[in-house]
Structure formats: C-alpha cells, structure tokens
Amino acid sequence: MTATPRVLVVTAVPAEADAVTACAGGAGVQGPAGELVLPAGLRVRRVLPGGASGPVLDVLAAGVGPAAAGAGTATALTAAALAGDPYGLVVSAGIAGGFPGRAPLGAVVVSEALVAADLGAQALDGGFLSVTDLGFGHTVHRAPEGLVRAVAAATGALTGDVLTVATATGTAARAAELAGRHPRALAEAMEGFGVAEAAAAHGVPVLELRAVSNAVGPRDRAAWRIGDALAALTEAFRALGPALVPEPNQPAQPTQPTQSTRPTEVTR
Ligand SMILES: O=C(O)c1cccc(C(=O)CC[C@H]2O[C@@H](n3cnc4c(=O)[nH]cnc43)[C@H](O)[C@@H]2O)c1
C-alpha cells in the first residue's frame, strides 16, 4: 500500500460512475490532467471524497457484464502496478436488483461474498451444476470481514451476498430458483464476480457496493427506480470516508461456497 490508500471503483455504465464521483460534490474531482486514459479508451476519473486524509477513489466505467468488468479491472490494475503505484482495494459498484423480502428498492447492500450464480452447466434434469460441482474453478470471492462491517456501519448498508449473473433475471421462477439456491443473497448484478477475478489475480482485496433499483423478478423496466438508486449510491460513497481504507494483507481469495450457498442437490 502507498501512504494514501488508492481504491479502484469499477462500475458498468457512465451514469453509475457519475453517481460515485458525485460523492465529492465536484470539489474533489481532478481536472482533465487527473484523468487517466487506459488502453481501449477506458477512462479513470479520480475523486478525493474525504479530502487529503481520505482515500483516493479512481472511478472506471468498464462496461456491462462480468467479462467487460474483468477486462477493464485487470487493465486498470495492471497499469497501476506497472506505474509502481498499485491499488489497495477494488470496489465493484452500481445499481442492482434486490431479492424481494431481502433488499428493498433504494437499499444499499455491501457484499460479504461475490458469487457467480450462473457460471456452470445445466444438468439433464434442469438443475444447475456450478463450475465447482463440475470440478474446475470457483464461484465465490469473499470480501474482507472487517471492511464489510466498517462499510455497513458507515452507510447503513445491508450485508449479505451479491450474485453476479450474465443474464438479468426476468421471471418469478428464475428469481425463486436463485433465491432458493443462495439463501444469503440480497441482490443480483452483472459485474461483481468479474471484478473480483481480476482483483484476485492481482492479490488485491475486493468489495461490492450496490444500490437497489429494482426487484429481482418479472421484468418490468417501468418500475425500475434508477434515479433513486443512483442517489443512494452517491450518499453511500459520501458517507464512507475513511471506511474505504483496505485492511492490510487481505487479498481477494476465491473460496469454495459455504453450505448455505451450495445447491441443495445436484444431478449430473
Ligand atoms: O438507463 C439509465 O439511465 C441507467 C442508468 C444507470 C444504470 C443503468 C443500467 O441499466 C445499469 C445496468 C447494470 O445494473 C445492474 N443491474 C440493475 N438491476 C439489475 C438486475 O435486476 N439484474 C441484474 N443486473 C442488474 C447490472 O449490474 C447492470 O450492469 C441504466
């Protein structure tokens, strides 16, 4: 770690990145000279929400989905490492769907675990086999516990698992399936696990922070409350202050799913 903690915040779309940088109220946003342009035209914007003593947030809109998120995150982490100024923490941030009864619209959630919920294979009986069940790969990255507690205390965020899906849920049946398979899941989004894979490859701890814009369930775009969620995201980052300082020696570690996140039964 450098003297001033450097945090890479990765969102999917520019509107989410704007919501994060708004936490500094404009005053902490560096001018064009402070904007870093990475390969593939990725732009990293820097804000200093806590003033000189707080963390430096470098905010990147890397694109929608786990692959774009992983590629963008890896590019930014590699650029920083090669420049001799590596990041101490990566945060996957944005809006999310909340599981009904677990995370209401407007709630902020912070991840205990970032879980790849659809990385695997469909079984003959229609069940799901994760890559762990198949014997190759992992589906879970855990966030540092102390950091999760500190972020929740500072922001009022709910703590639990955040699922990463490549296809957003659009039916009640799929929502029930995911909720049943992941009893600790509060929300689903589309980038967290990709961000975590890149962070783990660089030995950097990872966290996911999301504001709920819609319910996970039957697709109803008109019911999404994107503005409210983006405002909640800004408030969460404003409240964070020093809480976003990484704990020492807590790199992202892929973990096997706990009993509560494993499918109850799988059939090959
Ligand atoms: O249309 C807009 O103004 C707008 C502003 C900000 C963000 C968006 C997005 O559509 C972001 C997509 C992003 O949001 C996550 N997300 C949100 N809800 C869900 C969900 O129910 N299931 C999965 N992902 C969700 C996701 O991470 C997307 O990348 C639009």
Short mmCIF file of C-alpha atoms and ligand atoms in Angstrom, two decimals:
data_model
loop_
_atom_site.label_atom_id
_atom_site.label_comp_id
_atom_site.label_asym_id
_atom_site.label_seq_id
_atom_site.Cartn_x
_atom_site.Cartn_y
_atom_site.Cartn_z
CA MET A 1 0.00 0.00 0.00
CA THR A 2 1.05 3.58 -0.67
CA ALA A 3 0.72 6.22 2.09
CA THR A 4 -2.62 7.41 0.69
CA PRO A 5 -4.94 4.47 0.15
CA ARG A 6 -5.84 4.11 -3.52
CA VAL A 7 -9.16 2.49 -4.31
CA LEU A 8 -10.29 1.41 -7.78
CA VAL A 9 -14.08 1.72 -8.13
CA VAL A 10 -15.48 -0.17 -11.13
CA THR A 11 -18.99 0.49 -12.44
CA ALA A 12 -20.74 -0.82 -15.53
CA VAL A 13 -22.10 2.36 -17.13
CA PRO A 14 -21.05 6.04 -17.05
CA ALA A 15 -24.21 7.07 -15.14
CA GLU A 16 -23.10 4.85 -12.24
CA ALA A 17 -19.56 6.26 -12.39
CA ASP A 18 -21.05 9.78 -12.30
CA ALA A 19 -23.06 8.81 -9.20
CA VAL A 20 -19.85 7.69 -7.47
CA THR A 21 -17.82 10.76 -8.41
CA ALA A 22 -20.72 12.98 -7.25
CA CYS A 23 -19.85 11.91 -3.68
CA ALA A 24 -17.10 14.52 -3.76
CA GLY A 25 -19.60 17.23 -4.73
CA GLY A 26 -17.42 18.29 -7.65
CA ALA A 27 -14.77 19.87 -5.44
CA GLY A 28 -12.72 16.72 -5.16
CA VAL A 29 -12.81 15.84 -8.84
CA GLN A 30 -9.49 16.31 -10.51
CA GLY A 31 -9.37 18.17 -13.81
CA PRO A 32 -8.56 16.66 -17.21
CA ALA A 33 -4.91 16.31 -16.22
CA GLY A 34 -6.03 13.92 -13.46
CA GLU A 35 -7.97 11.73 -15.85
CA LEU A 36 -6.09 8.62 -16.81
CA VAL A 37 -6.78 7.14 -20.24
CA LEU A 38 -6.09 3.40 -20.36
CA PRO A 39 -5.82 1.10 -23.39
CA ALA A 40 -9.10 0.53 -25.26
CA GLY A 41 -10.16 4.08 -24.40
CA LEU A 42 -11.04 3.28 -20.78
CA ARG A 43 -11.08 6.46 -18.71
CA VAL A 44 -10.37 6.57 -14.98
CA ARG A 45 -11.62 9.61 -13.07
CA ARG A 46 -10.14 10.48 -9.69
CA VAL A 47 -12.05 11.90 -6.70
CA LEU A 48 -10.93 12.66 -3.14
CA PRO A 49 -14.18 12.46 -1.13
CA GLY A 50 -12.52 12.67 2.27
CA GLY A 51 -10.08 15.45 1.39
CA ALA A 52 -6.35 14.94 1.60
CA SER A 53 -6.58 12.45 4.50
CA GLY A 54 -9.18 10.17 2.90
CA PRO A 55 -8.83 7.53 0.24
CA VAL A 56 -8.21 8.36 -3.40
CA LEU A 57 -11.02 6.90 -5.50
CA ASP A 58 -10.24 6.13 -9.14
CA VAL A 59 -13.57 5.51 -10.88
CA LEU A 60 -13.85 3.44 -14.05
CA ALA A 61 -16.94 2.60 -16.13
CA ALA A 62 -15.77 -0.70 -17.63
CA GLY A 63 -18.93 -1.90 -19.36
CA VAL A 64 -21.84 -4.22 -18.65
CA GLY A 65 -21.34 -7.86 -17.69
CA PRO A 66 -18.64 -9.90 -15.96
CA ALA A 67 -16.32 -10.15 -18.96
CA ALA A 68 -16.13 -6.40 -19.63
CA ALA A 69 -15.83 -5.77 -15.91
CA GLY A 70 -13.00 -8.26 -15.52
CA ALA A 71 -11.11 -6.97 -18.57
CA GLY A 72 -11.44 -3.32 -17.53
CA THR A 73 -10.48 -4.03 -13.94
CA ALA A 74 -7.44 -6.07 -14.96
CA THR A 75 -6.33 -3.32 -17.34
CA ALA A 76 -6.55 -0.65 -14.64
CA LEU A 77 -4.82 -2.83 -12.02
CA THR A 78 -2.02 -3.72 -14.42
CA ALA A 79 -1.49 -0.08 -15.44
CA ALA A 80 -1.27 0.97 -11.79
CA ALA A 81 1.10 -1.86 -10.90
CA LEU A 82 3.39 -1.09 -13.84
CA ALA A 83 3.42 2.57 -12.78
CA GLY A 84 4.64 1.45 -9.35
CA ASP A 85 1.50 2.74 -7.59
CA PRO A 86 -0.77 -0.29 -7.12
CA TYR A 87 -4.30 -0.17 -5.74
CA GLY A 88 -5.03 -1.37 -2.21
CA LEU A 89 -8.70 -2.18 -2.76
CA VAL A 90 -11.14 -2.72 -5.64
CA VAL A 91 -14.86 -1.93 -5.29
CA SER A 92 -17.48 -3.14 -7.75
CA ALA A 93 -20.24 -0.52 -7.56
CA GLY A 94 -23.53 0.37 -9.22
CA ILE A 95 -27.20 -0.37 -9.17
CA ALA A 96 -28.69 -3.83 -8.67
CA GLY A 97 -31.80 -5.90 -8.45
CA GLY A 98 -32.84 -6.68 -4.87
CA PHE A 99 -34.37 -10.01 -3.86
CA PRO A 100 -37.91 -9.34 -2.58
CA GLY A 101 -38.12 -9.52 1.21
CA ARG A 102 -34.34 -9.20 1.49
CA ALA A 103 -33.32 -5.86 -0.08
CA PRO A 104 -35.98 -3.23 -0.89
CA LEU A 105 -35.78 -0.51 -3.56
CA GLY A 106 -33.34 2.22 -2.54
CA ALA A 107 -31.46 -0.01 -0.09
CA VAL A 108 -27.68 -0.14 -0.22
CA VAL A 109 -26.05 -3.56 0.04
CA VAL A 110 -22.45 -4.49 0.72
CA SER A 111 -21.15 -7.91 -0.21
CA GLU A 112 -19.94 -10.49 2.25
CA ALA A 113 -19.35 -12.66 -0.80
CA LEU A 114 -19.35 -12.00 -4.54
CA VAL A 115 -20.91 -15.07 -6.13
CA ALA A 116 -21.00 -16.21 -9.76
CA ALA A 117 -24.57 -17.53 -9.85
CA ASP A 118 -24.78 -18.81 -13.43
CA LEU A 119 -21.23 -20.00 -14.10
CA GLY A 120 -21.60 -23.70 -14.75
CA ALA A 121 -23.74 -26.13 -16.67
CA GLN A 122 -27.36 -27.12 -16.83
CA ALA A 123 -27.98 -30.69 -15.72
CA LEU A 124 -30.18 -33.12 -17.60
CA ASP A 125 -32.96 -32.71 -15.05
CA GLY A 126 -32.84 -28.91 -15.46
CA GLY A 127 -30.85 -28.43 -12.25
CA PHE A 128 -27.69 -26.35 -12.08
CA LEU A 129 -24.09 -27.53 -11.73
CA SER A 130 -21.62 -24.83 -10.74
CA VAL A 131 -18.05 -24.98 -12.01
CA THR A 132 -17.13 -26.12 -8.51
CA ASP A 133 -19.56 -29.03 -8.82
CA LEU A 134 -18.04 -29.80 -12.20
CA GLY A 135 -14.59 -29.96 -10.65
CA PHE A 136 -12.97 -26.92 -12.20
CA GLY A 137 -12.91 -23.36 -10.98
CA HIS A 138 -14.61 -21.44 -8.20
CA THR A 139 -17.71 -19.32 -7.87
CA VAL A 140 -17.17 -17.27 -4.70
CA HIS A 141 -14.88 -14.43 -3.63
CA ARG A 142 -15.19 -13.24 -0.04
CA ALA A 143 -14.80 -9.58 0.93
CA PRO A 144 -12.67 -8.71 4.00
CA GLU A 145 -14.99 -9.10 7.02
CA GLY A 146 -13.77 -6.07 8.93
CA LEU A 147 -14.11 -3.86 5.90
CA VAL A 148 -17.65 -5.10 5.25
CA ARG A 149 -18.60 -4.27 8.85
CA ALA A 150 -17.00 -0.82 8.62
CA VAL A 151 -18.74 -0.01 5.33
CA ALA A 152 -22.10 -1.20 6.68
CA ALA A 153 -21.67 0.88 9.83
CA ALA A 154 -20.77 3.99 7.85
CA THR A 155 -23.50 3.69 5.22
CA GLY A 156 -26.31 1.70 6.84
CA ALA A 157 -25.92 -0.88 4.09
CA LEU A 158 -27.37 -4.36 4.41
CA THR A 159 -24.74 -7.10 4.45
CA GLY A 160 -25.05 -10.36 2.55
CA ASP A 161 -24.10 -11.99 -0.70
CA VAL A 162 -24.33 -10.29 -4.09
CA LEU A 163 -24.86 -12.55 -7.07
CA THR A 164 -23.29 -11.96 -10.48
CA VAL A 165 -25.36 -13.09 -13.46
CA ALA A 166 -24.67 -12.75 -17.18
CA THR A 167 -28.40 -12.65 -17.87
CA ALA A 168 -30.52 -10.44 -15.61
CA THR A 169 -33.44 -12.27 -14.05
CA GLY A 170 -36.76 -11.65 -15.79
CA THR A 171 -39.21 -14.19 -14.36
CA ALA A 172 -40.58 -15.08 -10.93
CA ALA A 173 -39.47 -18.68 -11.43
CA ARG A 174 -35.83 -17.71 -12.04
CA ALA A 175 -35.90 -15.33 -9.06
CA ALA A 176 -37.23 -18.11 -6.82
CA GLU A 177 -34.61 -20.55 -8.13
CA LEU A 178 -31.74 -18.14 -7.40
CA ALA A 179 -33.13 -17.15 -4.01
CA GLY A 180 -33.52 -20.81 -3.07
CA ARG A 181 -30.03 -21.72 -4.20
CA HIS A 182 -28.50 -18.68 -2.48
CA PRO A 183 -30.24 -18.07 0.85
CA ARG A 184 -27.74 -15.36 1.80
CA ALA A 185 -28.13 -13.41 -1.47
CA LEU A 186 -29.52 -9.89 -1.11
CA ALA A 187 -29.11 -8.69 -4.67
CA GLU A 188 -28.04 -9.57 -8.19
CA ALA A 189 -26.00 -7.53 -10.64
CA MET A 190 -23.81 -8.35 -13.62
CA GLU A 191 -20.20 -7.41 -12.84
CA GLY A 192 -19.03 -8.21 -9.30
CA PHE A 193 -17.53 -11.65 -9.88
CA GLY A 194 -15.63 -10.44 -12.97
CA VAL A 195 -14.18 -7.55 -10.97
CA ALA A 196 -13.27 -9.98 -8.17
CA GLU A 197 -11.48 -12.36 -10.53
CA ALA A 198 -9.23 -9.55 -11.74
CA ALA A 199 -8.64 -8.32 -8.18
CA ALA A 200 -7.71 -11.82 -7.02
CA ALA A 201 -5.26 -12.21 -9.90
CA HIS A 202 -3.51 -9.08 -8.59
CA GLY A 203 -3.75 -10.08 -4.92
CA VAL A 204 -5.96 -7.07 -4.12
CA PRO A 205 -8.99 -7.28 -1.77
CA VAL A 206 -12.45 -6.71 -3.27
CA LEU A 207 -15.84 -5.48 -2.15
CA GLU A 208 -19.17 -4.96 -3.93
CA LEU A 209 -21.39 -1.98 -3.06
CA ARG A 210 -24.77 -1.69 -4.77
CA ALA A 211 -27.93 0.39 -4.51
CA VAL A 212 -31.17 -1.41 -5.34
CA SER A 213 -33.01 0.00 -8.37
CA ASN A 214 -35.49 -2.82 -8.99
CA ALA A 215 -36.79 -6.07 -7.63
CA VAL A 216 -35.34 -9.33 -8.90
CA GLY A 217 -38.31 -10.95 -10.62
CA PRO A 218 -40.67 -10.47 -13.55
CA ARG A 219 -39.15 -7.92 -15.90
CA ASP A 220 -40.86 -4.53 -15.50
CA ARG A 221 -38.47 -1.81 -16.66
CA ALA A 222 -41.05 0.93 -15.91
CA ALA A 223 -40.85 0.01 -12.22
CA TRP A 224 -37.08 0.49 -12.01
CA ARG A 225 -36.14 3.42 -9.75
CA ILE A 226 -32.74 4.16 -11.28
CA GLY A 227 -32.58 7.81 -10.16
CA ASP A 228 -33.29 6.92 -6.53
CA ALA A 229 -30.72 4.13 -6.62
CA LEU A 230 -28.04 6.36 -8.15
CA ALA A 231 -28.75 8.97 -5.45
CA ALA A 232 -28.43 6.28 -2.77
CA LEU A 233 -25.12 5.21 -4.30
CA THR A 234 -23.80 8.77 -4.15
CA GLU A 235 -24.87 9.07 -0.49
CA ALA A 236 -23.21 5.75 0.36
CA PHE A 237 -19.87 6.84 -1.10
CA ARG A 238 -20.22 10.26 0.60
CA ALA A 239 -20.76 8.53 3.96
CA LEU A 240 -17.89 6.13 3.50
CA GLY A 241 -14.98 8.45 4.19
CA PRO A 242 -12.14 6.60 5.85
CA ALA A 243 -14.08 3.32 6.00
CA LEU A 244 -12.86 2.54 2.49
CA VAL A 245 -9.31 2.06 3.65
CA PRO A 246 -8.27 -1.51 2.93
CA GLU A 247 -7.26 -3.83 5.72
CA PRO A 248 -3.65 -4.91 5.40
CA ASN A 249 -2.87 -8.33 3.97
CA GLN A 250 -6.38 -9.22 2.87
CA PRO A 251 -6.12 -10.02 -0.83
CA ALA A 252 -9.19 -11.32 -2.63
CA GLN A 253 -9.31 -15.08 -2.25
CA PRO A 254 -11.52 -17.36 -4.23
CA THR A 255 -13.31 -19.62 -1.78
CA GLN A 256 -15.42 -22.70 -2.04
CA PRO A 257 -19.10 -22.00 -1.48
CA THR A 258 -20.29 -22.42 2.06
CA GLN A 259 -23.02 -24.94 2.74
CA SER A 260 -25.63 -22.19 2.58
CA THR A 261 -24.60 -21.09 -0.92
CA ARG A 262 -24.32 -24.56 -2.42
CA PRO A 263 -27.17 -26.09 -4.37
CA THR A 264 -29.06 -28.36 -2.02
CA GLU A 265 -28.92 -31.17 -4.54
CA VAL A 266 -27.36 -31.60 -7.94
CA THR A 267 -27.82 -34.28 -10.56
CA ARG A 268 -25.25 -34.75 -13.28
O1 LIG B 1 -30.99 3.91 -18.12
C1 LIG B 1 -30.29 4.53 -17.30
O2 LIG B 1 -30.38 5.75 -17.09
C2 LIG B 1 -29.35 3.76 -16.49
C3 LIG B 1 -28.59 4.40 -15.54
C4 LIG B 1 -27.73 3.68 -14.78
C5 LIG B 1 -27.63 2.31 -14.95
C6 LIG B 1 -28.40 1.69 -15.90
C7 LIG B 1 -28.32 0.25 -16.10
O3 LIG B 1 -29.12 -0.36 -16.79
C8 LIG B 1 -27.22 -0.42 -15.41
C9 LIG B 1 -27.14 -1.87 -15.74
C10 LIG B 1 -26.44 -2.52 -14.60
O4 LIG B 1 -27.30 -2.54 -13.49
C11 LIG B 1 -27.15 -3.74 -12.80
N1 LIG B 1 -28.49 -4.24 -12.55
C12 LIG B 1 -29.51 -3.48 -12.12
N2 LIG B 1 -30.58 -4.24 -11.87
C13 LIG B 1 -30.24 -5.49 -12.18
C14 LIG B 1 -30.96 -6.73 -12.11
O5 LIG B 1 -32.13 -6.82 -11.71
N3 LIG B 1 -30.30 -7.84 -12.51
C15 LIG B 1 -29.01 -7.79 -12.93
N4 LIG B 1 -28.31 -6.64 -13.00
C16 LIG B 1 -28.92 -5.50 -12.61
C17 LIG B 1 -26.23 -4.60 -13.63
O6 LIG B 1 -25.01 -4.68 -12.95
C18 LIG B 1 -26.08 -3.90 -14.96
O7 LIG B 1 -24.78 -3.84 -15.43
C19 LIG B 1 -29.27 2.39 -16.68
#
